[in-house]
Amino acid sequence: MGPVIAQKLRASGFHTVESIAVASSKELADAASISRDRALEISSKAREMLKINFSTAEELLKLRTRVTRLATGSKALDSLLGGGIESQAILELIGEFGVGKTQICHTICATVQLPLERGGLDGEALYIDTEGTFRPERMAQISKAFDLNSEAVLRNIIVGRALNSDHQILMVEKIDELIKEKKIKLIIVDSLVSHFRAEYLGRESLPERQQKMNSHLHRLLRIAEIYNIPVVVTNQVIASPDTFFGASDKPAGGHIIAHLSTNRIFIRKSKKNTRIAKVIDSPYLPESECIFAISEKGIEDITD
Ligand code: ADP
Ligand code: MG
């Protein structure tokens, strides 16, 4: 592209080839005041440069072999997930308030910093906190449990407090530079849906909400794929009136999240500090369950 377009893109926050590759043609067209066709040309060129225009299943398989796995702190949960939280994918943690979603998010902010041989990804974490529930002092406690230096652990977690859904979307749009600059190996959005649910009330605002969540999640998924990292999002449950009996809770966010999350884990409370996690509608994981505990160590296996 010419210097004028490049300048305009830079001014709109597109500083890397990756950021252009993951943007939609409309976003690029708006940012650089160019036609959608021209924007499409530029984004497909960017994808070519990054070799993300696959043509054969063989090439896809090669990319899949780059998949890495992140330990959660609980071996039982790791094996439920097929060996840990996988990169190039979105893991959705679903459950009612107090079930431990945020505790899992905190724990993996520590495990991601572990070396590969200990189940980590030897990298840093990016935590998008929409509910103001991230607690650095909790990280200190968890760090100790993993024999990690708590100051170093805190330095390696970037926290973005998203104040509303637009802010949340914007943060993800500006993530590329951070990922490149820092050694980000994990992205967390806790919670994915709360702002959207609070702001888009009523039936008439539903299409707009779904459209925004759709492009937000698409972007997160493309980031997971391009940078070969896991993205973990949390989701609430809503009481479902259309069930007669039994489990009447279902994940919020409708079909959009269901389609774009690669793996969905439903968590429910059990005795004392234990929790039951269940895989729901995964493309390749069996529908099984496991049990884990929340403790001062973060999350861990049950002891007896
Ligand atoms: P969610 O994000 O799903 O709403 P949280 O992740 O905040 O839920 O989990 C809250 C649960 O974690 C509570 O049951 C609480 O007792 C437990 N918890 C929080 N901190 C600690 C800690 N330091 N030690 C043990 N349990 C804790
Ligand atoms: Mg929470």
CSV table of C-alpha atoms and ligand atoms in Angstrom, one decimal:
chain,number,residue,atom,x,y,z
A,1,MET,CA,0.0,0.0,0.0
A,2,GLY,CA,1.1,3.6,-0.5
A,3,PRO,CA,2.3,5.9,2.3
A,4,VAL,CA,-1.0,7.8,2.6
A,5,ILE,CA,-3.0,4.7,3.4
A,6,ALA,CA,-0.2,3.3,5.7
A,7,GLN,CA,-0.3,6.6,7.6
A,8,LYS,CA,-4.0,6.6,8.0
A,9,LEU,CA,-4.0,3.0,9.2
A,10,ARG,CA,-1.3,3.8,11.7
A,11,ALA,CA,-3.2,6.7,12.9
A,12,SER,CA,-6.2,4.4,13.6
A,13,GLY,CA,-4.1,2.0,15.6
A,14,PHE,CA,-3.1,-0.5,12.9
A,15,HIS,CA,0.6,-0.8,13.7
A,16,THR,CA,1.3,-4.4,12.7
A,17,VAL,CA,0.6,-6.8,9.8
A,18,GLU,CA,-1.3,-9.0,12.3
A,19,SER,CA,-3.6,-6.1,13.2
A,20,ILE,CA,-4.5,-5.6,9.6
A,21,ALA,CA,-4.9,-9.4,9.0
A,22,VAL,CA,-7.5,-9.7,11.8
A,23,ALA,CA,-9.4,-6.6,10.9
A,24,SER,CA,-12.6,-6.8,8.8
A,25,SER,CA,-12.6,-5.1,5.4
A,26,LYS,CA,-15.1,-2.6,6.7
A,27,GLU,CA,-12.9,-1.6,9.6
A,28,LEU,CA,-9.9,-1.1,7.3
A,29,ALA,CA,-12.0,0.8,4.7
A,30,ASP,CA,-13.3,3.2,7.4
A,31,ALA,CA,-9.9,3.7,9.0
A,32,ALA,CA,-8.1,4.5,5.7
A,33,SER,CA,-11.0,6.1,3.8
A,34,ILE,CA,-10.7,3.5,1.0
A,35,SER,CA,-13.2,1.3,-0.8
A,36,ARG,CA,-14.2,-2.1,0.6
A,37,ASP,CA,-12.5,-3.8,-2.4
A,38,ARG,CA,-9.2,-2.1,-1.8
A,39,ALA,CA,-9.5,-2.9,1.9
A,40,LEU,CA,-10.1,-6.5,1.1
A,41,GLU,CA,-7.0,-6.6,-1.1
A,42,ILE,CA,-4.9,-5.2,1.7
A,43,SER,CA,-6.2,-7.6,4.4
A,44,SER,CA,-5.8,-10.6,2.1
A,45,LYS,CA,-2.2,-9.5,1.4
A,46,ALA,CA,-1.6,-9.3,5.1
A,47,ARG,CA,-3.0,-12.8,5.6
A,48,GLU,CA,-0.8,-14.0,2.8
A,49,MET,CA,2.3,-12.5,4.4
A,50,LEU,CA,1.4,-14.3,7.7
A,51,LYS,CA,0.6,-17.5,5.8
A,52,ILE,CA,-2.9,-17.7,7.2
A,53,ASN,CA,-4.7,-18.4,3.9
A,54,PHE,CA,-4.7,-22.2,4.1
A,55,SER,CA,-5.4,-24.2,1.1
A,56,THR,CA,-4.9,-27.8,2.1
A,57,ALA,CA,-5.9,-29.9,5.0
A,58,GLU,CA,-2.2,-30.9,5.2
A,59,GLU,CA,-1.3,-27.3,5.9
A,60,LEU,CA,-4.0,-27.0,8.5
A,61,LEU,CA,-2.7,-30.1,10.2
A,62,LYS,CA,0.7,-28.5,10.3
A,63,LEU,CA,-0.7,-25.5,12.0
A,64,ARG,CA,-2.6,-27.7,14.5
A,65,THR,CA,0.7,-29.3,15.4
A,66,ARG,CA,1.7,-26.0,16.8
A,67,VAL,CA,-1.1,-26.2,19.4
A,68,THR,CA,0.2,-25.7,22.9
A,69,ARG,CA,-1.5,-26.6,26.2
A,70,LEU,CA,-1.7,-24.7,29.4
A,71,ALA,CA,-2.1,-26.4,32.8
A,72,THR,CA,-4.9,-25.1,35.0
A,73,GLY,CA,-3.6,-26.1,38.4
A,74,SER,CA,-5.9,-29.1,38.5
A,75,LYS,CA,-4.7,-32.3,36.6
A,76,ALA,CA,-8.3,-33.5,36.6
A,77,LEU,CA,-9.5,-30.4,34.8
A,78,ASP,CA,-6.5,-30.6,32.4
A,79,SER,CA,-7.4,-34.0,31.3
A,80,LEU,CA,-11.0,-33.1,31.0
A,81,LEU,CA,-9.8,-30.5,28.5
A,82,GLY,CA,-7.7,-33.1,26.6
A,83,GLY,CA,-4.4,-32.1,28.3
A,84,GLY,CA,-4.8,-28.5,29.3
A,85,ILE,CA,-6.2,-25.3,27.8
A,86,GLU,CA,-5.4,-25.4,24.1
A,87,SER,CA,-4.0,-22.5,22.0
A,88,GLN,CA,-5.7,-21.3,18.8
A,89,ALA,CA,-9.0,-21.6,20.5
A,90,ILE,CA,-11.5,-20.0,22.9
A,91,LEU,CA,-12.3,-21.7,26.1
A,92,GLU,CA,-15.5,-20.6,27.7
A,93,LEU,CA,-16.1,-21.1,31.4
A,94,ILE,CA,-19.7,-21.0,32.3
A,95,GLY,CA,-21.4,-21.0,35.7
A,96,GLU,CA,-23.4,-19.1,38.2
A,97,PHE,CA,-22.0,-16.4,40.5
A,98,GLY,CA,-19.4,-17.7,43.0
A,99,VAL,CA,-18.7,-21.0,41.1
A,100,GLY,CA,-15.0,-20.2,40.7
A,101,LYS,CA,-14.6,-18.8,37.1
A,102,THR,CA,-12.6,-15.8,38.3
A,103,GLN,CA,-10.5,-18.1,40.6
A,104,ILE,CA,-9.6,-20.3,37.5
A,105,CYS,CA,-8.7,-17.1,35.6
A,106,HIS,CA,-6.4,-16.0,38.4
A,107,THR,CA,-4.7,-19.4,38.7
A,108,ILE,CA,-3.9,-19.6,35.0
A,109,CYS,CA,-2.3,-16.1,35.1
A,110,ALA,CA,0.3,-17.9,37.3
A,111,THR,CA,0.5,-21.2,35.4
A,112,VAL,CA,1.0,-19.4,32.1
A,113,GLN,CA,4.3,-18.1,33.5
A,114,LEU,CA,5.6,-21.5,34.3
A,115,PRO,CA,8.2,-23.1,32.0
A,116,LEU,CA,6.8,-25.6,29.4
A,117,GLU,CA,8.0,-28.6,31.3
A,118,ARG,CA,5.8,-27.6,34.2
A,119,GLY,CA,2.7,-27.2,32.0
A,120,GLY,CA,3.1,-23.4,31.5
A,121,LEU,CA,3.7,-21.4,28.3
A,122,ASP,CA,6.6,-19.4,29.6
A,123,GLY,CA,4.8,-16.1,28.9
A,124,GLU,CA,2.7,-13.3,30.3
A,125,ALA,CA,-1.0,-12.9,30.7
A,126,LEU,CA,-3.4,-10.2,29.6
A,127,TYR,CA,-6.5,-9.9,31.8
A,128,ILE,CA,-9.5,-7.9,30.6
A,129,ASP,CA,-11.5,-7.4,33.8
A,130,THR,CA,-15.0,-6.2,33.2
A,131,GLU,CA,-16.4,-6.7,36.7
A,132,GLY,CA,-13.5,-5.3,38.7
A,133,THR,CA,-12.9,-8.6,40.4
A,134,PHE,CA,-9.2,-9.1,39.5
A,135,ARG,CA,-7.2,-9.1,42.8
A,136,PRO,CA,-3.4,-8.7,42.7
A,137,GLU,CA,-3.1,-9.8,46.4
A,138,ARG,CA,-4.8,-13.1,45.4
A,139,MET,CA,-2.1,-13.5,42.8
A,140,ALA,CA,0.6,-13.3,45.4
A,141,GLN,CA,-1.0,-16.1,47.3
A,142,ILE,CA,-1.3,-18.3,44.2
A,143,SER,CA,2.2,-17.5,43.1
A,144,LYS,CA,3.6,-18.9,46.3
A,145,ALA,CA,1.7,-22.2,45.7
A,146,PHE,CA,3.6,-22.5,42.4
A,147,ASP,CA,7.0,-21.5,43.8
A,148,LEU,CA,6.9,-18.4,41.7
A,149,ASN,CA,8.2,-15.0,42.7
A,150,SER,CA,5.1,-13.0,43.4
A,151,GLU,CA,6.5,-9.7,42.3
A,152,ALA,CA,7.6,-11.1,39.0
A,153,VAL,CA,4.3,-12.8,38.5
A,154,LEU,CA,2.5,-9.5,39.1
A,155,ARG,CA,4.8,-7.7,36.6
A,156,ASN,CA,3.8,-10.2,34.0
A,157,ILE,CA,0.1,-9.7,34.2
A,158,ILE,CA,-1.4,-6.8,32.2
A,159,VAL,CA,-4.8,-5.9,33.5
A,160,GLY,CA,-7.2,-3.9,31.5
A,161,ARG,CA,-10.3,-2.7,33.4
A,162,ALA,CA,-13.0,-2.5,30.8
A,163,LEU,CA,-15.6,0.1,31.8
A,164,ASN,CA,-18.3,-0.7,29.3
A,165,SER,CA,-18.8,-2.9,26.3
A,166,ASP,CA,-17.4,-0.4,23.8
A,167,HIS,CA,-14.3,-0.1,26.0
A,168,GLN,CA,-14.0,-3.9,26.1
A,169,ILE,CA,-14.3,-4.1,22.3
A,170,LEU,CA,-11.7,-1.3,21.9
A,171,MET,CA,-9.3,-3.0,24.2
A,172,VAL,CA,-9.3,-6.2,22.1
A,173,GLU,CA,-8.9,-4.1,18.9
A,174,LYS,CA,-5.8,-2.6,20.3
A,175,ILE,CA,-4.3,-5.8,21.6
A,176,ASP,CA,-1.9,-6.6,18.8
A,177,GLU,CA,0.9,-4.2,19.8
A,178,LEU,CA,0.7,-5.4,23.4
A,179,ILE,CA,0.9,-9.0,22.4
A,180,LYS,CA,4.0,-8.3,20.3
A,181,GLU,CA,5.7,-6.0,22.8
A,182,LYS,CA,5.1,-8.2,25.9
A,183,LYS,CA,5.3,-12.0,25.7
A,184,ILE,CA,1.6,-12.5,26.0
A,185,LYS,CA,0.7,-16.2,25.9
A,186,LEU,CA,-2.8,-16.0,27.4
A,187,ILE,CA,-5.8,-13.7,27.0
A,188,ILE,CA,-8.6,-13.7,29.5
A,189,VAL,CA,-11.9,-11.8,29.3
A,190,ASP,CA,-13.7,-12.0,32.6
A,191,SER,CA,-16.6,-11.6,32.0
A,192,LEU,CA,-17.3,-11.7,28.3
A,193,VAL,CA,-21.0,-10.9,28.6
A,194,SER,CA,-21.8,-8.8,31.6
A,195,HIS,CA,-21.4,-5.4,30.0
A,196,PHE,CA,-23.4,-6.4,27.0
A,197,ARG,CA,-26.2,-7.9,29.1
A,198,ALA,CA,-26.4,-4.8,31.2
A,199,GLU,CA,-26.3,-2.3,28.4
A,200,TYR,CA,-28.5,-3.9,25.7
A,201,LEU,CA,-31.8,-4.3,27.4
A,202,GLY,CA,-35.0,-5.3,25.7
A,203,ARG,CA,-35.8,-7.3,22.6
A,204,GLU,CA,-35.2,-4.5,20.1
A,205,SER,CA,-31.6,-4.1,21.1
A,206,LEU,CA,-30.8,-7.8,20.8
A,207,PRO,CA,-29.7,-7.8,17.1
A,208,GLU,CA,-27.2,-5.0,17.8
A,209,ARG,CA,-25.9,-6.7,20.9
A,210,GLN,CA,-25.5,-10.0,19.1
A,211,GLN,CA,-23.8,-8.4,16.1
A,212,LYS,CA,-21.3,-6.6,18.4
A,213,MET,CA,-20.6,-9.7,20.4
A,214,ASN,CA,-20.1,-11.7,17.2
A,215,SER,CA,-17.4,-9.4,15.9
A,216,HIS,CA,-15.8,-9.2,19.3
A,217,LEU,CA,-15.6,-12.9,19.6
A,218,HIS,CA,-14.5,-13.4,16.0
A,219,ARG,CA,-11.6,-11.1,16.7
A,220,LEU,CA,-10.6,-12.9,19.8
A,221,LEU,CA,-10.7,-16.2,17.9
A,222,ARG,CA,-8.5,-14.8,15.1
A,223,ILE,CA,-6.0,-13.5,17.7
A,224,ALA,CA,-5.9,-16.9,19.3
A,225,GLU,CA,-5.2,-18.5,15.9
A,226,ILE,CA,-2.6,-16.0,14.6
A,227,TYR,CA,-0.6,-15.8,17.8
A,228,ASN,CA,-1.1,-19.4,18.7
A,229,ILE,CA,-2.3,-18.7,22.2
A,230,PRO,CA,-5.4,-19.7,24.3
A,231,VAL,CA,-8.2,-17.2,24.9
A,232,VAL,CA,-10.3,-17.9,28.0
A,233,VAL,CA,-13.7,-16.1,28.5
A,234,THR,CA,-16.2,-16.4,31.3
A,235,ASN,CA,-19.9,-16.5,30.9
A,236,GLN,CA,-22.9,-16.3,33.3
A,237,VAL,CA,-25.9,-18.6,33.3
A,238,ILE,CA,-29.5,-17.4,33.0
A,239,ALA,CA,-32.5,-19.2,34.2
A,240,SER,CA,-34.2,-20.8,31.3
A,241,PRO,CA,-38.0,-20.8,31.4
A,242,ASP,CA,-38.4,-23.3,28.7
A,243,THR,CA,-37.2,-26.3,30.7
A,244,PHE,CA,-39.7,-28.4,32.7
A,245,PHE,CA,-37.4,-29.8,35.4
A,246,GLY,CA,-33.8,-30.6,36.1
A,247,ALA,CA,-31.0,-28.3,35.1
A,248,SER,CA,-32.8,-25.1,34.0
A,249,ASP,CA,-29.7,-22.9,33.7
A,250,LYS,CA,-28.2,-22.1,30.4
A,251,PRO,CA,-25.3,-20.0,29.3
A,252,ALA,CA,-26.0,-16.4,28.5
A,253,GLY,CA,-25.2,-14.9,25.1
A,254,GLY,CA,-27.1,-17.3,22.9
A,255,HIS,CA,-25.9,-18.9,19.7
A,256,ILE,CA,-23.1,-16.5,19.0
A,257,ILE,CA,-21.0,-17.6,21.9
A,258,ALA,CA,-22.0,-21.2,21.5
A,259,HIS,CA,-20.7,-21.1,17.9
A,260,LEU,CA,-17.5,-19.2,18.5
A,261,SER,CA,-16.3,-20.9,21.7
A,262,THR,CA,-14.2,-23.9,20.8
A,263,ASN,CA,-14.7,-25.5,24.1
A,264,ARG,CA,-17.3,-24.8,26.7
A,265,ILE,CA,-17.0,-25.9,30.3
A,266,PHE,CA,-20.0,-25.8,32.6
A,267,ILE,CA,-19.1,-25.5,36.3
A,268,ARG,CA,-21.4,-26.2,39.2
A,269,LYS,CA,-21.0,-26.2,43.0
A,270,SER,CA,-20.5,-29.4,44.9
A,271,LYS,CA,-19.6,-30.1,48.5
A,272,LYS,CA,-17.7,-27.4,50.4
A,273,ASN,CA,-15.0,-25.9,48.2
A,274,THR,CA,-15.2,-28.5,45.5
A,275,ARG,CA,-16.7,-27.9,42.0
A,276,ILE,CA,-17.8,-30.1,39.1
A,277,ALA,CA,-16.8,-29.1,35.6
A,278,LYS,CA,-18.5,-30.6,32.6
A,279,VAL,CA,-17.7,-30.4,28.9
A,280,ILE,CA,-20.7,-29.2,26.9
A,281,ASP,CA,-21.0,-29.3,23.1
A,282,SER,CA,-17.4,-29.7,22.2
A,283,PRO,CA,-16.4,-30.6,18.6
A,284,TYR,CA,-14.0,-33.4,19.8
A,285,LEU,CA,-14.0,-33.7,23.6
A,286,PRO,CA,-16.2,-36.3,25.2
A,287,GLU,CA,-19.1,-35.0,27.4
A,288,SER,CA,-17.4,-36.0,30.6
A,289,GLU,CA,-17.1,-34.4,34.1
A,290,CYS,CA,-14.3,-33.9,36.6
A,291,ILE,CA,-14.1,-32.5,40.1
A,292,PHE,CA,-11.6,-29.9,41.4
A,293,ALA,CA,-11.3,-27.7,44.4
A,294,ILE,CA,-10.8,-24.0,45.1
A,295,SER,CA,-8.2,-23.3,47.8
A,296,GLU,CA,-5.6,-20.8,48.8
A,297,LYS,CA,-3.5,-22.2,46.0
A,298,GLY,CA,-6.0,-21.2,43.4
A,299,ILE,CA,-7.6,-24.2,41.9
A,300,GLU,CA,-6.2,-27.7,42.4
A,301,ASP,CA,-7.1,-31.4,42.5
A,302,ILE,CA,-9.2,-32.6,45.4
A,303,THR,CA,-7.0,-34.3,48.0
A,304,ASP,CA,-8.8,-37.5,48.9
B,1,ADP,P1,-17.2,-16.5,39.8
B,1,ADP,O1,-16.2,-15.7,39.2
B,1,ADP,O2,-17.6,-17.7,39.1
B,1,ADP,O3,-18.4,-15.7,40.2
B,1,ADP,P2,-15.2,-16.7,41.9
B,1,ADP,O4,-14.1,-17.1,41.0
B,1,ADP,O5,-15.2,-15.3,42.4
B,1,ADP,O6,-16.7,-17.0,41.2
B,1,ADP,O7,-15.2,-17.7,43.1
B,1,ADP,C1,-15.7,-17.5,44.3
B,1,ADP,C2,-15.3,-18.7,45.2
B,1,ADP,O8,-13.9,-18.8,45.4
B,1,ADP,C3,-16.0,-18.6,46.6
B,1,ADP,O9,-16.5,-19.8,46.9
B,1,ADP,C4,-14.8,-18.3,47.5
B,1,ADP,O10,-15.0,-18.9,48.7
B,1,ADP,C5,-13.6,-19.0,46.7
B,1,ADP,N1,-12.3,-18.3,47.1
B,1,ADP,C6,-12.0,-17.0,46.7
B,1,ADP,N2,-10.8,-16.7,47.3
B,1,ADP,C7,-10.4,-17.8,47.9
B,1,ADP,C8,-9.2,-18.1,48.7
B,1,ADP,N3,-8.2,-17.2,48.9
B,1,ADP,N4,-9.1,-19.3,49.3
B,1,ADP,C9,-10.1,-20.2,49.1
B,1,ADP,N5,-11.2,-20.0,48.4
B,1,ADP,C10,-11.4,-18.8,47.8
B,2,MG,MG,-16.1,-13.8,38.5
